[in-house]
XYZ file of C-alpha atoms in Angstrom:
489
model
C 0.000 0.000 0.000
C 1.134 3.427 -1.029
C 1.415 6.121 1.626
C -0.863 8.677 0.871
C 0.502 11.867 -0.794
C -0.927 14.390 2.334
C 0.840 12.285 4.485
C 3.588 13.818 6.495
C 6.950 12.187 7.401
C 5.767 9.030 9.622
C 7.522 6.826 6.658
C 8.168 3.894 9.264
C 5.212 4.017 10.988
C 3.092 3.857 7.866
C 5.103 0.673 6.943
C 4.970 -0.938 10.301
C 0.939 -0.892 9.866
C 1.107 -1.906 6.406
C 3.445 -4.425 7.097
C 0.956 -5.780 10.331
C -2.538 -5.157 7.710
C -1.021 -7.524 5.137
C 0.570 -10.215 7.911
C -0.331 -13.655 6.189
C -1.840 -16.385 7.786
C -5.791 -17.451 8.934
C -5.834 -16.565 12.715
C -6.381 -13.275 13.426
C -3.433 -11.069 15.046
C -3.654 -8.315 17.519
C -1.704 -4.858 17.505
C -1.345 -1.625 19.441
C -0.971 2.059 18.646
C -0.401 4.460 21.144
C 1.293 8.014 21.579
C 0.353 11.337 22.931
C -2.573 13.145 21.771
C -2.850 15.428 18.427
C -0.111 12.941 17.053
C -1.800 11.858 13.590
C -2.531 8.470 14.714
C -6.273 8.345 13.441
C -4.810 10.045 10.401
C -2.596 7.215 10.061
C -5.532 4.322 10.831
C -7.847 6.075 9.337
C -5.586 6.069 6.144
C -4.585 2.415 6.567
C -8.450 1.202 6.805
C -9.216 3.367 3.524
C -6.354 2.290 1.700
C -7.114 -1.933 3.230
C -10.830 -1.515 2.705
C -10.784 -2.165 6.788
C -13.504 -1.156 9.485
C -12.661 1.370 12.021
C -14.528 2.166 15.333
C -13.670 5.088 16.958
C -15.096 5.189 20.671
C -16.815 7.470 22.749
C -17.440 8.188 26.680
C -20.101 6.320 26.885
C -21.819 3.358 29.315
C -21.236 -0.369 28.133
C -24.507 -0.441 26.439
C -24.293 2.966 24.374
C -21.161 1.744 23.210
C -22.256 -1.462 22.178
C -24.993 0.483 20.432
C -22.688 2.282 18.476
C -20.400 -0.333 18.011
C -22.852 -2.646 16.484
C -24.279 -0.125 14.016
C -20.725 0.509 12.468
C -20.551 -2.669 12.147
C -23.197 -3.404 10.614
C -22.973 -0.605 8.066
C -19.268 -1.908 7.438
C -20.307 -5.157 6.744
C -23.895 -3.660 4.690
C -26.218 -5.230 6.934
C -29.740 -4.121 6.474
C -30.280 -3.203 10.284
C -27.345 -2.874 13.408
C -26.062 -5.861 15.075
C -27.700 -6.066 18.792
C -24.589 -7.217 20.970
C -25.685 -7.271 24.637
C -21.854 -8.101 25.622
C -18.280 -7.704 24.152
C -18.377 -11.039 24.139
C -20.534 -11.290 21.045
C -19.607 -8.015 19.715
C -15.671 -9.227 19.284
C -16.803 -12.880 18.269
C -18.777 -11.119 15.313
C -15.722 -8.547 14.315
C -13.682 -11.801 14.819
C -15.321 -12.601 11.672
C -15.218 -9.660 9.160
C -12.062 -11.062 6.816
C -14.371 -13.239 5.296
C -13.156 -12.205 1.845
C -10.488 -14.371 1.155
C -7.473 -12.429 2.332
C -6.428 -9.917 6.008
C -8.691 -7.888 6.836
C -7.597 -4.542 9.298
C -10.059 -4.025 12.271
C -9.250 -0.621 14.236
C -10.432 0.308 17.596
C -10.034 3.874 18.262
C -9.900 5.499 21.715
C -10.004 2.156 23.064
C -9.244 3.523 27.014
C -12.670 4.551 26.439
C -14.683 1.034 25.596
C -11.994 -0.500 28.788
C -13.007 1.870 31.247
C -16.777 1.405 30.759
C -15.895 -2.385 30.349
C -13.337 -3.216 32.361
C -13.335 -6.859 31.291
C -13.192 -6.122 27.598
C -8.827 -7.054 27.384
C -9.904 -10.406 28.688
C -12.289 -10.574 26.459
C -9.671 -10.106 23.495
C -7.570 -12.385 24.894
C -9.783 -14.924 24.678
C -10.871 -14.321 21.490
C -7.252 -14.899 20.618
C -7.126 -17.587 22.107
C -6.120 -21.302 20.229
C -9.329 -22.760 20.788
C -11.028 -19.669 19.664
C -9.000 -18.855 16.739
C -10.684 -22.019 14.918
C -12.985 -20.114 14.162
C -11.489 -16.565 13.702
C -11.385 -14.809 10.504
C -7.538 -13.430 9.680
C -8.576 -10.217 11.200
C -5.962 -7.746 11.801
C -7.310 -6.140 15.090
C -5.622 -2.487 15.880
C -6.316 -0.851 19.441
C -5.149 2.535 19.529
C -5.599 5.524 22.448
C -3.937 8.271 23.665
C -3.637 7.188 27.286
C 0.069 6.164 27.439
C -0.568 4.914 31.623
C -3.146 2.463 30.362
C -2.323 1.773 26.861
C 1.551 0.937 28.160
C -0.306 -1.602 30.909
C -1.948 -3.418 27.929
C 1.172 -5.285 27.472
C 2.914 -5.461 30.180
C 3.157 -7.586 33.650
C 0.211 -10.232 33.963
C -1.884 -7.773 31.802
C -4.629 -10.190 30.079
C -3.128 -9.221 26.305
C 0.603 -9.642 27.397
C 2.580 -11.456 25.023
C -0.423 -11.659 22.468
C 0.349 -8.573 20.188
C 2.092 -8.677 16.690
C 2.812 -4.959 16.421
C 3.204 -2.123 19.197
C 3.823 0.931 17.556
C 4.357 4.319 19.376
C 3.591 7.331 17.185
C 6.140 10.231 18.211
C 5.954 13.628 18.150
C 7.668 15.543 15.596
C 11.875 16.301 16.119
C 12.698 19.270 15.943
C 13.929 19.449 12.029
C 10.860 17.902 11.470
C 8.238 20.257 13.418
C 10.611 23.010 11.197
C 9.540 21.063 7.376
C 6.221 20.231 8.809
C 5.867 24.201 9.142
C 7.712 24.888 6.365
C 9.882 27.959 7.841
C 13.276 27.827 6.705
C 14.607 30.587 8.576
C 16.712 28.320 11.782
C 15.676 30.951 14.327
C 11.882 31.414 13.904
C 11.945 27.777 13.605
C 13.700 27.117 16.856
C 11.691 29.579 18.533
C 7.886 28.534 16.806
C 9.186 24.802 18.393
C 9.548 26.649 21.483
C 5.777 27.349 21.966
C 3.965 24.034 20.214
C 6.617 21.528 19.786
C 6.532 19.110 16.992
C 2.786 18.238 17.378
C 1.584 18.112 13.931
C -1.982 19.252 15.057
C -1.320 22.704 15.982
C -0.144 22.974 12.532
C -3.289 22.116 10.853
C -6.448 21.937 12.828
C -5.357 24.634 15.601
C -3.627 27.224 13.147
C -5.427 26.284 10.292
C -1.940 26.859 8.203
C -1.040 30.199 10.077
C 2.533 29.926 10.626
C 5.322 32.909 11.620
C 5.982 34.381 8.127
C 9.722 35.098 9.508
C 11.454 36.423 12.362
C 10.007 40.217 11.800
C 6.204 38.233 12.109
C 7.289 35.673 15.173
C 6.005 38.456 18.005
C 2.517 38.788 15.857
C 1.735 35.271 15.719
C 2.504 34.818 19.182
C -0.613 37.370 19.926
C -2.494 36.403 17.179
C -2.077 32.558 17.379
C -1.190 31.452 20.440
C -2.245 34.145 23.154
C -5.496 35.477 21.030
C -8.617 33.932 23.528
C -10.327 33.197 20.449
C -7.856 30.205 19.061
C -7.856 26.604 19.689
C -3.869 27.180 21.370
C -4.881 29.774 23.709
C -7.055 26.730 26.254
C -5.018 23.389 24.816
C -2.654 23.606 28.288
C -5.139 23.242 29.510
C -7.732 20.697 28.320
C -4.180 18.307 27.788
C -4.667 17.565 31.558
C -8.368 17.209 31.763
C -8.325 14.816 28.784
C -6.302 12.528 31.025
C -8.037 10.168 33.050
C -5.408 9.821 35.317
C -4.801 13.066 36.269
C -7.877 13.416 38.551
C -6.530 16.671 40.800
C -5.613 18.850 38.235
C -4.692 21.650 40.325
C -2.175 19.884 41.740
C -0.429 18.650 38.609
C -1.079 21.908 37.367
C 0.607 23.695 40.568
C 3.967 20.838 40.100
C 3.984 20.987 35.801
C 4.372 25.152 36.679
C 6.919 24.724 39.500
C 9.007 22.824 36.456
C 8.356 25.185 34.223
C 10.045 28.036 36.835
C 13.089 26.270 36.688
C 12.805 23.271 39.603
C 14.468 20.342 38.272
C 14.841 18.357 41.277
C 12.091 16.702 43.439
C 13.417 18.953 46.079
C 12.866 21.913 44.311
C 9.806 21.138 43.377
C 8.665 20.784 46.715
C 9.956 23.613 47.906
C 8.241 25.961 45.212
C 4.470 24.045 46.083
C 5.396 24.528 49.743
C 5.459 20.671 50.220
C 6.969 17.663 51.860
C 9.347 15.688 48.905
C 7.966 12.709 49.823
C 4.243 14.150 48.979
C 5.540 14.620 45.226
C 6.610 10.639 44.314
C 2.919 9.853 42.876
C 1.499 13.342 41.294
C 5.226 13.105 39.661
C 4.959 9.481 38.615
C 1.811 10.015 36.795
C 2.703 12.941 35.328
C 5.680 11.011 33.389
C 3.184 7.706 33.293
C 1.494 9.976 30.964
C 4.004 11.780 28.875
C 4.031 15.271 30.252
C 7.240 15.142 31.894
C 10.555 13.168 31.768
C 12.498 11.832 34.514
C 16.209 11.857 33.039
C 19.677 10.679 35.814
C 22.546 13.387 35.756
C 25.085 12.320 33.632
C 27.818 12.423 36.677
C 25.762 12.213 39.939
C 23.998 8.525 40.266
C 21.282 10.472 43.284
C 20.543 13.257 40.952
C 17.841 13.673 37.902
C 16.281 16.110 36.162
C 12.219 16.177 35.882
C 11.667 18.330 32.668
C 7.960 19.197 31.006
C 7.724 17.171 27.121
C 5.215 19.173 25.901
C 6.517 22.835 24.891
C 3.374 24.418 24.823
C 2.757 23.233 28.212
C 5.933 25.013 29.414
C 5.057 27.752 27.244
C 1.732 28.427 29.247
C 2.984 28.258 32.668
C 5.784 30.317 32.468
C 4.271 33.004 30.224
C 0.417 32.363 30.099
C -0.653 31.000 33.488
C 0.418 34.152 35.576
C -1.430 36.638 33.646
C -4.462 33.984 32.644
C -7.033 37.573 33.816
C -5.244 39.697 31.370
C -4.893 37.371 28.423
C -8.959 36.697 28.371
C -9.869 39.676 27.872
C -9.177 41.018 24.002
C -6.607 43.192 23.244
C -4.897 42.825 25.935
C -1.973 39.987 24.535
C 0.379 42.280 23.156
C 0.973 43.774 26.234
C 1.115 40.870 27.755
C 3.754 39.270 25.796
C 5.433 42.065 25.534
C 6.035 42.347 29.366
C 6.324 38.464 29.303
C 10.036 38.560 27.029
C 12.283 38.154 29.669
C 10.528 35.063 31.139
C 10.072 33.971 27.377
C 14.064 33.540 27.061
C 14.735 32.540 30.322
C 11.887 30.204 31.028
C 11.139 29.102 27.708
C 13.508 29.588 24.796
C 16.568 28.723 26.833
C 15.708 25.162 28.738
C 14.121 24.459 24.861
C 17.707 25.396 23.309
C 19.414 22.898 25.713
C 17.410 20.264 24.759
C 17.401 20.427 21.454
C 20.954 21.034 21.656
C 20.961 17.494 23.297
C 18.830 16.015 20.566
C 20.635 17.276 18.064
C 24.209 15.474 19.446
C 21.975 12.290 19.952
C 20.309 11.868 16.881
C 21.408 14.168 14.407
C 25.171 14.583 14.436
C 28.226 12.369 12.650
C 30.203 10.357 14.451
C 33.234 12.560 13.498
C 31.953 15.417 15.522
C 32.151 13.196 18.896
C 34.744 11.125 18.048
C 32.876 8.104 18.562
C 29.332 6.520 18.815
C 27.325 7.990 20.670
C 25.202 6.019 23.464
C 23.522 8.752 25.284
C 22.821 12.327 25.378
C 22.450 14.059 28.907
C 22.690 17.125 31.062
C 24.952 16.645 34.193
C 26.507 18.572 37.567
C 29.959 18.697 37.931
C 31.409 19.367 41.585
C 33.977 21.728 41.904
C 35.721 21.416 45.865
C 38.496 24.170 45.286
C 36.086 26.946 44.579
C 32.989 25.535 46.786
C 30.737 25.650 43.692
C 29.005 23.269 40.908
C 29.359 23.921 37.206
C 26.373 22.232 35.343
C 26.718 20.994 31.624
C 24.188 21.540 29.414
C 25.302 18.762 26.669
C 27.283 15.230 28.037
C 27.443 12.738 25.045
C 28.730 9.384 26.283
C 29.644 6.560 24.095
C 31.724 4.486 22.553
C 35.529 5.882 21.310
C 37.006 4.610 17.875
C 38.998 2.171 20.151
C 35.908 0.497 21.615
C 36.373 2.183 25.098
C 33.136 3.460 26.662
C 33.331 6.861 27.602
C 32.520 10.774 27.896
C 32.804 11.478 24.479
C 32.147 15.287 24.324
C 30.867 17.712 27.096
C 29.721 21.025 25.875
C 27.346 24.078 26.940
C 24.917 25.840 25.110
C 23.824 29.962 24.934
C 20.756 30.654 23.011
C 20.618 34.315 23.549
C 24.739 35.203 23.878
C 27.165 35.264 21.371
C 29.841 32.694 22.839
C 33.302 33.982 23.651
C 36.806 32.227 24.570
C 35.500 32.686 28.356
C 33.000 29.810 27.662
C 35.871 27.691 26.291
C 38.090 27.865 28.945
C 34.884 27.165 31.036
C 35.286 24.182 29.942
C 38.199 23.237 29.986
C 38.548 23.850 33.420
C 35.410 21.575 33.938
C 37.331 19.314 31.590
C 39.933 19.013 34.247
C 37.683 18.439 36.959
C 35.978 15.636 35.127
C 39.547 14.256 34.322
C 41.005 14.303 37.866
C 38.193 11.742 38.604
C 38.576 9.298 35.723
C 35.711 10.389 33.468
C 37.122 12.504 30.869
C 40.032 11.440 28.839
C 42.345 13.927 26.670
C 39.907 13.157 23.606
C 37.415 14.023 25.161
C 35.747 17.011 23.408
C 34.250 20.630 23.935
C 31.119 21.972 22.041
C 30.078 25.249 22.469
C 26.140 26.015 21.078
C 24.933 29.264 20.399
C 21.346 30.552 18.914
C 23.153 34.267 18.632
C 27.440 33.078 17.204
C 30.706 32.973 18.431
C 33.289 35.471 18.682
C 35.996 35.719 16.076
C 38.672 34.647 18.665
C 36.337 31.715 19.355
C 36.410 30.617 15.709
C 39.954 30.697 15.096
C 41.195 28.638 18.079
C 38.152 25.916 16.742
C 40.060 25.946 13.827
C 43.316 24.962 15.295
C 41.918 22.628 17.594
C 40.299 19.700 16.343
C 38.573 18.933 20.005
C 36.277 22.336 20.108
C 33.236 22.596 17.769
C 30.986 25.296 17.707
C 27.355 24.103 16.721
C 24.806 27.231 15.532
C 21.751 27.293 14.040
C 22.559 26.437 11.127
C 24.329 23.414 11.528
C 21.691 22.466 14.570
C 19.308 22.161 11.944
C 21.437 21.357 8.224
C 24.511 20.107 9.682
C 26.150 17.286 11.325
């Protein structure tokens, strides 16, 4: 099957479902999609089911019998029966879709928003199981049976532990957001900077390109500050409330105030559980479960210092989350009533950069050394990409790294193949060189750095002309800008 032409990227998840669709074989098979909301993933089913002739379902809150209702009259209109099948249980509802490749070849069967038909039916996983079941497939159809949802907690749990459908799925696909060179294409600005800085407010969720923008997109860096007002902070647009509804659409997240009060203590800089704590004007130990969940479902990442085994970072995933609690959250009054967002975001710059723009530079920063740069720039092959804290006893202080790249060397040795730091704002100087160097040294006296090991420098605003010519003599320091963050290796 040919992916569709409006199709977007997601060339290995469309062949992963093709792949599953056209599986030979008579039983039927069982997969599962999953993936943060406004991904594309009913674009993508909804795609593979045209392109398959396949059913899809897509559920609704609704009681067991409601959705059986509805479930029975798609169905039926799938399979052009005169009148809707009357299923009083899942049981006979997936005994009947069980059935549906009865035309001589795989047949796809999706199941859209399934968290929703599980939580009215708890005992609906079981139920697949079953149907999957040896004794059952005798009489199964080879129906290609796709559950997707958006509830990472529960659609994780599907397969995993003594979950009911452990072990029985063919395909579990998650659909990603957007990387950051992507999210730039997908908005097709070409400039580096408004791209960086449009990824700074709504991420690579293709969604906000399409159905919340309908198409409007920063025209340059001259138009960036207007479609801030005019997209993102205008009361009228889809952007201006989506902060917000992404925690009431999770059914796990049942005190929102809370996880509202902890995702905007992260977004103020409070990395640590500590901090975190201290900022709500709580006990640590409080935070373990409103933090858990909040990474159970994708909003924030949990990631170990890359030189401190007690210490990690908790940082937001979602951009436009960040984006609203530094910058939209503490003047929510203002911002609702019209004409009052340039102002607003005028006042708001400083917190923009410092809040927003910066942590966002750092991580892509990080992404880029993980998944977008050549070996030859670290020297190696690169395992991880992390942020660390380096001590410093002599002068009673800390110095933190924004980029650590361990790996493998050319020699096979595992290693700290590059440590470097990253400016969005500040044209880089030889200061920030011998910055770290003399972390260099630090990291050296206690076995983790090695004399290849090398120094990046990253900067959204250049490098000084002393800067450049002692990169040029040394073939340990790179300097990574724009530019080669998103064309380069």
């Amino acid at each position: 099957m040919d992916k569709p032409a409006e199709m977007f990227d997601r060339d290995f998840e469309w062949a992963e479902l093709t792949r599953f669709a056209a599986l030979p074989g008579p039983q039927a098979t069982l997969g599962v999609v999953s993936g943060r909301r406004r991904q594309g993933k009913t674009f993508l089913l909804d795609a593979l089911t045209r392109a398959s002739g396949g059913f899809l379902f897509t559920a609704t809150e609704a009681t067991e019998t409601d959705a059986l209702r509805e479930f029975g009259a798609a169905l039926a209109h799938y399979r052009d029966q005169p009148t809707p099948f009357r299923f009083s249980h899942w049981d006979e509802a997936v005994t009947e879709l069980m059935r549906i490749a009865d035309r001589g070849g795989p047949t796809t069967a999706v199941i859209d928003e399934f968290p929703f038909l599980a939580k009215a039916s708890p005992s609906l996983p079981s139920i697949i199981q079953r149907a999957l079941d040896p004794t059952a497939q005798r009489t199964n159809t080879p129906v290609r049976l796709l559950l997707c949802g958006s509830a990472l907690s529960f659609m994780g749990g599907l397969l995993a532990g003594n979950a009911p459908l452990r072990g029985r799925a063919g395909l579990e696909l998650v659909v990603p957001t957007l990387d950051f060179r992507l999210a730039a294409e997908f908005w097709e600005i070409t400039d580096p900077r408004t791209a960086l800085l449009t990824n700074a407010v709504v991420g690579g969720t293709p969604a906000y390109r399409r159905e919340f923008t309908q198409g409007d997109a920063p025209a340059g860096p001259e138009d960036f500050d207007d479609w801030v007002v005019r997209a993102v902070l205008n009361p009228a647009r889809p952007l201006f409330r989506e902060a917000r509804y992404l925690l009431a659409e999770e059914p796990e997240l049942r005190d929102t105030a809370l996880y509202h009060s902890v995702l905007a203590a992260i977004a103020a800089g409070n990395s640590a559980r500590g901090g975190i704590a201290d900022y709500l004007g709580r006990k640590s130990t409080d935070l373990a479960h409103p933090l858990s969940v909040l990474q159970d479902v994708g909003l924030i990442t949990h990631e170990a210092d890359a030189f401190r085994r007690n210490r990690a970072a908790y940082r937001i995933a979602e951009p436009l989350v960040t984006f609203y609690h530094a910058v939209m959250r503490p003047a929510w009054g203002n911002l609702e009533r019209p004409g009052r967002a340039p102002t607003v975001w005028r006042r708001a710059q400083p917190t923009f950069r410092s809040k927003v723009v910066g942590p966002h530079f750092e991580q892509v920063c990080r992404e880029w050394a993980r998944w977008h740069a050549a070996t030859e720039t670290h020297g190696g092959q690169v395992a991880d990409v992390v942020s660390g804290l380096v001590n410093d006893p002599a002068a009673r202080t800390s110095h933190e790294i924004d980029v650590a790249v361990r790996g493998e060397t050319a020699d096979g040795r595992e290693g700290l193949l590059a440590i470097g730091e990253a400016k969005w704002n500040e044209a880089m100087g030889t200061h920030h060189l011998e910055r770290l160097r003399h972390i260099h040294a630090l990291l050296t006296s206690r076995g983790i750095a090695t004399e290849t090991t090398r120094l990046h420098c990253y900067s959204g605003a250049g490098f000084s002309p002393e800067l450049r010519r002692l990169a040029e003599t040394d073939p340990l320091v790179e300097l990574i800008d724009l530019d080669r963050l998103y064309r380069g290796e």
